[in-house]
Amino acid sequence: MEPKERELLTGMGNCYEACHDDFEATVGMVSGSRDRTAEDVIATLRTMRQRYGNEPEYLALRRRFPAEFPV
């Protein structure tokens, strides 16, 4: 996993743990804090799931937010 990808997924987990908001709100907060669009963040998260979906590091970071989050 690339450092920027790791940071994005870590940020998603941190944001969710702080606010326990839904997916859209969490993506909105994360994208706003990184000067990215929500669509760009979602696309990156989808790509990460495809590339790293079975890797232990990805799975550990992904477990920090609900399974119902779509990416």
PDB file of N, CA and C in Angstrom:
ATOM      1  N   MET A   1       0.847  -1.171   0.000  1.00  0.00           N
ATOM      2  CA  MET A   1       0.000   0.000   0.000  1.00  0.00           C
ATOM      3  C   MET A   1       0.897   1.240   0.000  1.00  0.00           C
ATOM      4  N   GLU A   2       0.553   2.183  -0.837  1.00  0.00           N
ATOM      5  CA  GLU A   2       1.328   3.415  -0.931  1.00  0.00           C
ATOM      6  C   GLU A   2       1.053   4.299   0.291  1.00  0.00           C
ATOM      7  N   PRO A   3       2.022   5.144   0.689  1.00  0.00           N
ATOM      8  CA  PRO A   3       1.824   5.996   1.866  1.00  0.00           C
ATOM      9  C   PRO A   3       0.569   6.866   1.795  1.00  0.00           C
ATOM     10  N   LYS A   4       0.281   7.457   0.631  1.00  0.00           N
ATOM     11  CA  LYS A   4      -0.907   8.311   0.510  1.00  0.00           C
ATOM     12  C   LYS A   4      -2.187   7.495   0.660  1.00  0.00           C
ATOM     13  N   GLU A   5      -2.175   6.274   0.173  1.00  0.00           N
ATOM     14  CA  GLU A   5      -3.343   5.409   0.323  1.00  0.00           C
ATOM     15  C   GLU A   5      -3.532   5.027   1.789  1.00  0.00           C
ATOM     16  N   ARG A   6      -2.446   4.652   2.438  1.00  0.00           N
ATOM     17  CA  ARG A   6      -2.489   4.301   3.852  1.00  0.00           C
ATOM     18  C   ARG A   6      -3.006   5.473   4.683  1.00  0.00           C
ATOM     19  N   GLU A   7      -2.528   6.667   4.367  1.00  0.00           N
ATOM     20  CA  GLU A   7      -2.952   7.864   5.095  1.00  0.00           C
ATOM     21  C   GLU A   7      -4.432   8.130   4.887  1.00  0.00           C
ATOM     22  N   LEU A   8      -4.930   7.915   3.667  1.00  0.00           N
ATOM     23  CA  LEU A   8      -6.341   8.139   3.380  1.00  0.00           C
ATOM     24  C   LEU A   8      -7.215   7.164   4.173  1.00  0.00           C
ATOM     25  N   LEU A   9      -6.858   5.897   4.162  1.00  0.00           N
ATOM     26  CA  LEU A   9      -7.649   4.907   4.881  1.00  0.00           C
ATOM     27  C   LEU A   9      -7.546   5.114   6.387  1.00  0.00           C
ATOM     28  N   THR A  10      -6.379   5.513   6.859  1.00  0.00           N
ATOM     29  CA  THR A  10      -6.219   5.843   8.279  1.00  0.00           C
ATOM     30  C   THR A  10      -7.088   7.042   8.639  1.00  0.00           C
ATOM     31  N   GLY A  11      -7.105   8.046   7.774  1.00  0.00           N
ATOM     32  CA  GLY A  11      -7.943   9.225   7.994  1.00  0.00           C
ATOM     33  C   GLY A  11      -9.419   8.887   8.026  1.00  0.00           C
ATOM     34  N   MET A  12      -9.845   7.989   7.153  1.00  0.00           N
ATOM     35  CA  MET A  12     -11.243   7.549   7.179  1.00  0.00           C
ATOM     36  C   MET A  12     -11.574   6.914   8.526  1.00  0.00           C
ATOM     37  N   GLY A  13     -10.689   6.057   8.993  1.00  0.00           N
ATOM     38  CA  GLY A  13     -10.914   5.406  10.282  1.00  0.00           C
ATOM     39  C   GLY A  13     -10.915   6.394  11.429  1.00  0.00           C
ATOM     40  N   ASN A  14      -9.975   7.341  11.409  1.00  0.00           N
ATOM     41  CA  ASN A  14      -9.912   8.354  12.468  1.00  0.00           C
ATOM     42  C   ASN A  14     -11.180   9.202  12.485  1.00  0.00           C
ATOM     43  N   CYS A  15     -11.610   9.605  11.308  1.00  0.00           N
ATOM     44  CA  CYS A  15     -12.807  10.439  11.200  1.00  0.00           C
ATOM     45  C   CYS A  15     -14.028   9.684  11.713  1.00  0.00           C
ATOM     46  N   TYR A  16     -14.181   8.453  11.271  1.00  0.00           N
ATOM     47  CA  TYR A  16     -15.332   7.675  11.704  1.00  0.00           C
ATOM     48  C   TYR A  16     -15.307   7.459  13.222  1.00  0.00           C
ATOM     49  N   GLU A  17     -14.153   7.137  13.773  1.00  0.00           N
ATOM     50  CA  GLU A  17     -14.058   6.910  15.222  1.00  0.00           C
ATOM     51  C   GLU A  17     -14.375   8.171  16.018  1.00  0.00           C
ATOM     52  N   ALA A  18     -14.080   9.339  15.443  1.00  0.00           N
ATOM     53  CA  ALA A  18     -14.352  10.592  16.141  1.00  0.00           C
ATOM     54  C   ALA A  18     -15.825  10.982  16.082  1.00  0.00           C
ATOM     55  N   CYS A  19     -16.483  10.709  14.955  1.00  0.00           N
ATOM     56  CA  CYS A  19     -17.842  11.223  14.788  1.00  0.00           C
ATOM     57  C   CYS A  19     -18.920  10.148  14.648  1.00  0.00           C
ATOM     58  N   HIS A  20     -18.538   8.937  14.283  1.00  0.00           N
ATOM     59  CA  HIS A  20     -19.496   7.842  14.055  1.00  0.00           C
ATOM     60  C   HIS A  20     -20.627   8.258  13.117  1.00  0.00           C
ATOM     61  N   ASP A  21     -20.248   9.011  12.088  1.00  0.00           N
ATOM     62  CA  ASP A  21     -21.234   9.468  11.108  1.00  0.00           C
ATOM     63  C   ASP A  21     -21.346   8.450   9.981  1.00  0.00           C
ATOM     64  N   ASP A  22     -22.268   8.666   9.039  1.00  0.00           N
ATOM     65  CA  ASP A  22     -22.446   7.732   7.937  1.00  0.00           C
ATOM     66  C   ASP A  22     -21.336   7.901   6.898  1.00  0.00           C
ATOM     67  N   PHE A  23     -21.371   7.040   5.890  1.00  0.00           N
ATOM     68  CA  PHE A  23     -20.322   7.014   4.879  1.00  0.00           C
ATOM     69  C   PHE A  23     -20.175   8.345   4.164  1.00  0.00           C
ATOM     70  N   GLU A  24     -21.277   8.905   3.703  1.00  0.00           N
ATOM     71  CA  GLU A  24     -21.216  10.152   2.939  1.00  0.00           C
ATOM     72  C   GLU A  24     -20.609  11.285   3.759  1.00  0.00           C
ATOM     73  N   ALA A  25     -21.026  11.397   5.007  1.00  0.00           N
ATOM     74  CA  ALA A  25     -20.484  12.462   5.859  1.00  0.00           C
ATOM     75  C   ALA A  25     -19.011  12.229   6.148  1.00  0.00           C
ATOM     76  N   THR A  26     -18.632  10.985   6.374  1.00  0.00           N
ATOM     77  CA  THR A  26     -17.225  10.674   6.640  1.00  0.00           C
ATOM     78  C   THR A  26     -16.369  10.998   5.426  1.00  0.00           C
ATOM     79  N   VAL A  27     -16.815  10.589   4.246  1.00  0.00           N
ATOM     80  CA  VAL A  27     -16.080  10.908   3.017  1.00  0.00           C
ATOM     81  C   VAL A  27     -16.014  12.418   2.829  1.00  0.00           C
ATOM     82  N   GLY A  28     -17.094  13.116   3.117  1.00  0.00           N
ATOM     83  CA  GLY A  28     -17.106  14.571   2.986  1.00  0.00           C
ATOM     84  C   GLY A  28     -16.082  15.244   3.876  1.00  0.00           C
ATOM     85  N   MET A  29     -15.986  14.780   5.105  1.00  0.00           N
ATOM     86  CA  MET A  29     -14.995  15.359   6.029  1.00  0.00           C
ATOM     87  C   MET A  29     -13.576  15.035   5.588  1.00  0.00           C
ATOM     88  N   VAL A  30     -13.358  13.807   5.169  1.00  0.00           N
ATOM     89  CA  VAL A  30     -12.021  13.393   4.745  1.00  0.00           C
ATOM     90  C   VAL A  30     -11.617  14.121   3.471  1.00  0.00           C
ATOM     91  N   SER A  31     -12.517  14.195   2.506  1.00  0.00           N
ATOM     92  CA  SER A  31     -12.172  14.875   1.250  1.00  0.00           C
ATOM     93  C   SER A  31     -11.927  16.360   1.483  1.00  0.00           C
ATOM     94  N   GLY A  32     -12.741  16.987   2.317  1.00  0.00           N
ATOM     95  CA  GLY A  32     -12.555  18.403   2.601  1.00  0.00           C
ATOM     96  C   GLY A  32     -11.234  18.709   3.280  1.00  0.00           C
ATOM     97  N   SER A  33     -10.815  17.824   4.159  1.00  0.00           N
ATOM     98  CA  SER A  33      -9.560  18.063   4.878  1.00  0.00           C
ATOM     99  C   SER A  33      -8.333  17.797   4.008  1.00  0.00           C
ATOM    100  N   ARG A  34      -8.542  17.135   2.879  1.00  0.00           N
ATOM    101  CA  ARG A  34      -7.422  16.809   1.987  1.00  0.00           C
ATOM    102  C   ARG A  34      -7.505  17.532   0.646  1.00  0.00           C
ATOM    103  N   ASP A  35      -8.412  18.485   0.529  1.00  0.00           N
ATOM    104  CA  ASP A  35      -8.598  19.235  -0.720  1.00  0.00           C
ATOM    105  C   ASP A  35      -8.812  18.309  -1.911  1.00  0.00           C
ATOM    106  N   ARG A  36      -9.671  17.308  -1.721  1.00  0.00           N
ATOM    107  CA  ARG A  36     -10.031  16.375  -2.781  1.00  0.00           C
ATOM    108  C   ARG A  36     -11.554  16.355  -2.874  1.00  0.00           C
ATOM    109  N   THR A  37     -12.053  15.926  -4.012  1.00  0.00           N
ATOM    110  CA  THR A  37     -13.495  15.779  -4.126  1.00  0.00           C
ATOM    111  C   THR A  37     -13.919  14.462  -3.480  1.00  0.00           C
ATOM    112  N   ALA A  38     -15.174  14.403  -3.091  1.00  0.00           N
ATOM    113  CA  ALA A  38     -15.702  13.164  -2.526  1.00  0.00           C
ATOM    114  C   ALA A  38     -15.599  12.036  -3.552  1.00  0.00           C
ATOM    115  N   GLU A  39     -15.864  12.349  -4.818  1.00  0.00           N
ATOM    116  CA  GLU A  39     -15.787  11.342  -5.874  1.00  0.00           C
ATOM    117  C   GLU A  39     -14.374  10.788  -6.012  1.00  0.00           C
ATOM    118  N   ASP A  40     -13.375  11.643  -5.879  1.00  0.00           N
ATOM    119  CA  ASP A  40     -11.985  11.216  -5.961  1.00  0.00           C
ATOM    120  C   ASP A  40     -11.629  10.298  -4.791  1.00  0.00           C
ATOM    121  N   VAL A  41     -12.071  10.656  -3.606  1.00  0.00           N
ATOM    122  CA  VAL A  41     -11.812   9.820  -2.427  1.00  0.00           C
ATOM    123  C   VAL A  41     -12.478   8.456  -2.598  1.00  0.00           C
ATOM    124  N   ILE A  42     -13.718   8.445  -3.037  1.00  0.00           N
ATOM    125  CA  ILE A  42     -14.432   7.187  -3.229  1.00  0.00           C
ATOM    126  C   ILE A  42     -13.741   6.329  -4.290  1.00  0.00           C
ATOM    127  N   ALA A  43     -13.311   6.934  -5.377  1.00  0.00           N
ATOM    128  CA  ALA A  43     -12.612   6.189  -6.429  1.00  0.00           C
ATOM    129  C   ALA A  43     -11.311   5.584  -5.891  1.00  0.00           C
ATOM    130  N   THR A  44     -10.589   6.340  -5.090  1.00  0.00           N
ATOM    131  CA  THR A  44      -9.351   5.828  -4.501  1.00  0.00           C
ATOM    132  C   THR A  44      -9.645   4.671  -3.553  1.00  0.00           C
ATOM    133  N   LEU A  45     -10.684   4.804  -2.742  1.00  0.00           N
ATOM    134  CA  LEU A  45     -11.050   3.727  -1.820  1.00  0.00           C
ATOM    135  C   LEU A  45     -11.462   2.466  -2.587  1.00  0.00           C
ATOM    136  N   ARG A  46     -12.171   2.618  -3.674  1.00  0.00           N
ATOM    137  CA  ARG A  46     -12.565   1.459  -4.490  1.00  0.00           C
ATOM    138  C   ARG A  46     -11.338   0.765  -5.083  1.00  0.00           C
ATOM    139  N   THR A  47     -10.426   1.562  -5.600  1.00  0.00           N
ATOM    140  CA  THR A  47      -9.196   1.005  -6.166  1.00  0.00           C
ATOM    141  C   THR A  47      -8.401   0.266  -5.097  1.00  0.00           C
ATOM    142  N   MET A  48      -8.339   0.849  -3.913  1.00  0.00           N
ATOM    143  CA  MET A  48      -7.609   0.207  -2.821  1.00  0.00           C
ATOM    144  C   MET A  48      -8.244  -1.130  -2.456  1.00  0.00           C
ATOM    145  N   ARG A  49      -9.560  -1.166  -2.401  1.00  0.00           N
ATOM    146  CA  ARG A  49     -10.250  -2.420  -2.070  1.00  0.00           C
ATOM    147  C   ARG A  49      -9.929  -3.492  -3.110  1.00  0.00           C
ATOM    148  N   GLN A  50      -9.882  -3.097  -4.387  1.00  0.00           N
ATOM    149  CA  GLN A  50      -9.567  -4.056  -5.447  1.00  0.00           C
ATOM    150  C   GLN A  50      -8.118  -4.541  -5.343  1.00  0.00           C
ATOM    151  N   ARG A  51      -7.198  -3.632  -5.082  1.00  0.00           N
ATOM    152  CA  ARG A  51      -5.774  -3.984  -5.041  1.00  0.00           C
ATOM    153  C   ARG A  51      -5.362  -4.714  -3.769  1.00  0.00           C
ATOM    154  N   TYR A  52      -5.883  -4.253  -2.649  1.00  0.00           N
ATOM    155  CA  TYR A  52      -5.367  -4.710  -1.356  1.00  0.00           C
ATOM    156  C   TYR A  52      -6.399  -5.445  -0.504  1.00  0.00           C
ATOM    157  N   GLY A  53      -7.561  -5.729  -1.062  1.00  0.00           N
ATOM    158  CA  GLY A  53      -8.675  -6.266  -0.294  1.00  0.00           C
ATOM    159  C   GLY A  53      -8.399  -7.473   0.569  1.00  0.00           C
ATOM    160  N   ASN A  54      -7.377  -8.247   0.248  1.00  0.00           N
ATOM    161  CA  ASN A  54      -7.050  -9.435   1.035  1.00  0.00           C
ATOM    162  C   ASN A  54      -5.776  -9.287   1.850  1.00  0.00           C
ATOM    163  N   GLU A  55      -5.154  -8.111   1.809  1.00  0.00           N
ATOM    164  CA  GLU A  55      -3.905  -7.908   2.533  1.00  0.00           C
ATOM    165  C   GLU A  55      -4.178  -7.542   3.995  1.00  0.00           C
ATOM    166  N   PRO A  56      -3.408  -8.102   4.911  1.00  0.00           N
ATOM    167  CA  PRO A  56      -3.632  -7.863   6.344  1.00  0.00           C
ATOM    168  C   PRO A  56      -3.634  -6.385   6.740  1.00  0.00           C
ATOM    169  N   GLU A  57      -2.725  -5.594   6.183  1.00  0.00           N
ATOM    170  CA  GLU A  57      -2.680  -4.169   6.547  1.00  0.00           C
ATOM    171  C   GLU A  57      -3.971  -3.469   6.130  1.00  0.00           C
ATOM    172  N   TYR A  58      -4.417  -3.714   4.925  1.00  0.00           N
ATOM    173  CA  TYR A  58      -5.665  -3.118   4.453  1.00  0.00           C
ATOM    174  C   TYR A  58      -6.831  -3.550   5.339  1.00  0.00           C
ATOM    175  N   LEU A  59      -6.923  -4.839   5.603  1.00  0.00           N
ATOM    176  CA  LEU A  59      -8.024  -5.366   6.406  1.00  0.00           C
ATOM    177  C   LEU A  59      -8.036  -4.772   7.812  1.00  0.00           C
ATOM    178  N   ALA A  60      -6.866  -4.591   8.398  1.00  0.00           N
ATOM    179  CA  ALA A  60      -6.784  -3.999   9.740  1.00  0.00           C
ATOM    180  C   ALA A  60      -7.277  -2.559   9.726  1.00  0.00           C
ATOM    181  N   LEU A  61      -6.878  -1.790   8.720  1.00  0.00           N
ATOM    182  CA  LEU A  61      -7.333  -0.398   8.620  1.00  0.00           C
ATOM    183  C   LEU A  61      -8.822  -0.334   8.292  1.00  0.00           C
ATOM    184  N   ARG A  62      -9.283  -1.217   7.464  1.00  0.00           N
ATOM    185  CA  ARG A  62     -10.685  -1.227   7.035  1.00  0.00           C
ATOM    186  C   ARG A  62     -11.633  -1.595   8.182  1.00  0.00           C
ATOM    187  N   ARG A  63     -11.157  -2.409   9.109  1.00  0.00           N
ATOM    188  CA  ARG A  63     -11.996  -2.813  10.247  1.00  0.00           C
ATOM    189  C   ARG A  63     -12.337  -1.663  11.175  1.00  0.00           C
ATOM    190  N   ARG A  64     -11.709  -0.534  11.014  1.00  0.00           N
ATOM    191  CA  ARG A  64     -11.959   0.603  11.887  1.00  0.00           C
ATOM    192  C   ARG A  64     -13.288   1.278  11.610  1.00  0.00           C
ATOM    193  N   PHE A  65     -13.907   0.988  10.485  1.00  0.00           N
ATOM    194  CA  PHE A  65     -15.230   1.548  10.211  1.00  0.00           C
ATOM    195  C   PHE A  65     -16.173   0.447   9.749  1.00  0.00           C
ATOM    196  N   PRO A  66     -17.474   0.726   9.751  1.00  0.00           N
ATOM    197  CA  PRO A  66     -18.472  -0.323   9.544  1.00  0.00           C
ATOM    198  C   PRO A  66     -18.350  -1.069   8.219  1.00  0.00           C
ATOM    199  N   ALA A  67     -18.700  -2.343   8.272  1.00  0.00           N
ATOM    200  CA  ALA A  67     -18.699  -3.172   7.064  1.00  0.00           C
ATOM    201  C   ALA A  67     -19.681  -2.650   6.020  1.00  0.00           C
ATOM    202  N   GLU A  68     -20.734  -1.961   6.472  1.00  0.00           N
ATOM    203  CA  GLU A  68     -21.711  -1.456   5.498  1.00  0.00           C
ATOM    204  C   GLU A  68     -21.208  -0.247   4.705  1.00  0.00           C
ATOM    205  N   PHE A  69     -20.073   0.329   5.086  1.00  0.00           N
ATOM    206  CA  PHE A  69     -19.472   1.350   4.236  1.00  0.00           C
ATOM    207  C   PHE A  69     -19.147   0.665   2.912  1.00  0.00           C
ATOM    208  N   PRO A  70     -19.565   1.222   1.776  1.00  0.00           N
ATOM    209  CA  PRO A  70     -19.463   0.496   0.514  1.00  0.00           C
ATOM    210  C   PRO A  70     -18.054   0.278  -0.026  1.00  0.00           C
ATOM    211  N   VAL A  71     -17.097   1.012   0.450  1.00  0.00           N
ATOM    212  CA  VAL A  71     -15.708   0.809  -0.004  1.00  0.00           C
ATOM    213  C   VAL A  71     -14.773   0.795   1.185  1.00  0.00           C
TER     214      VAL A  71
END
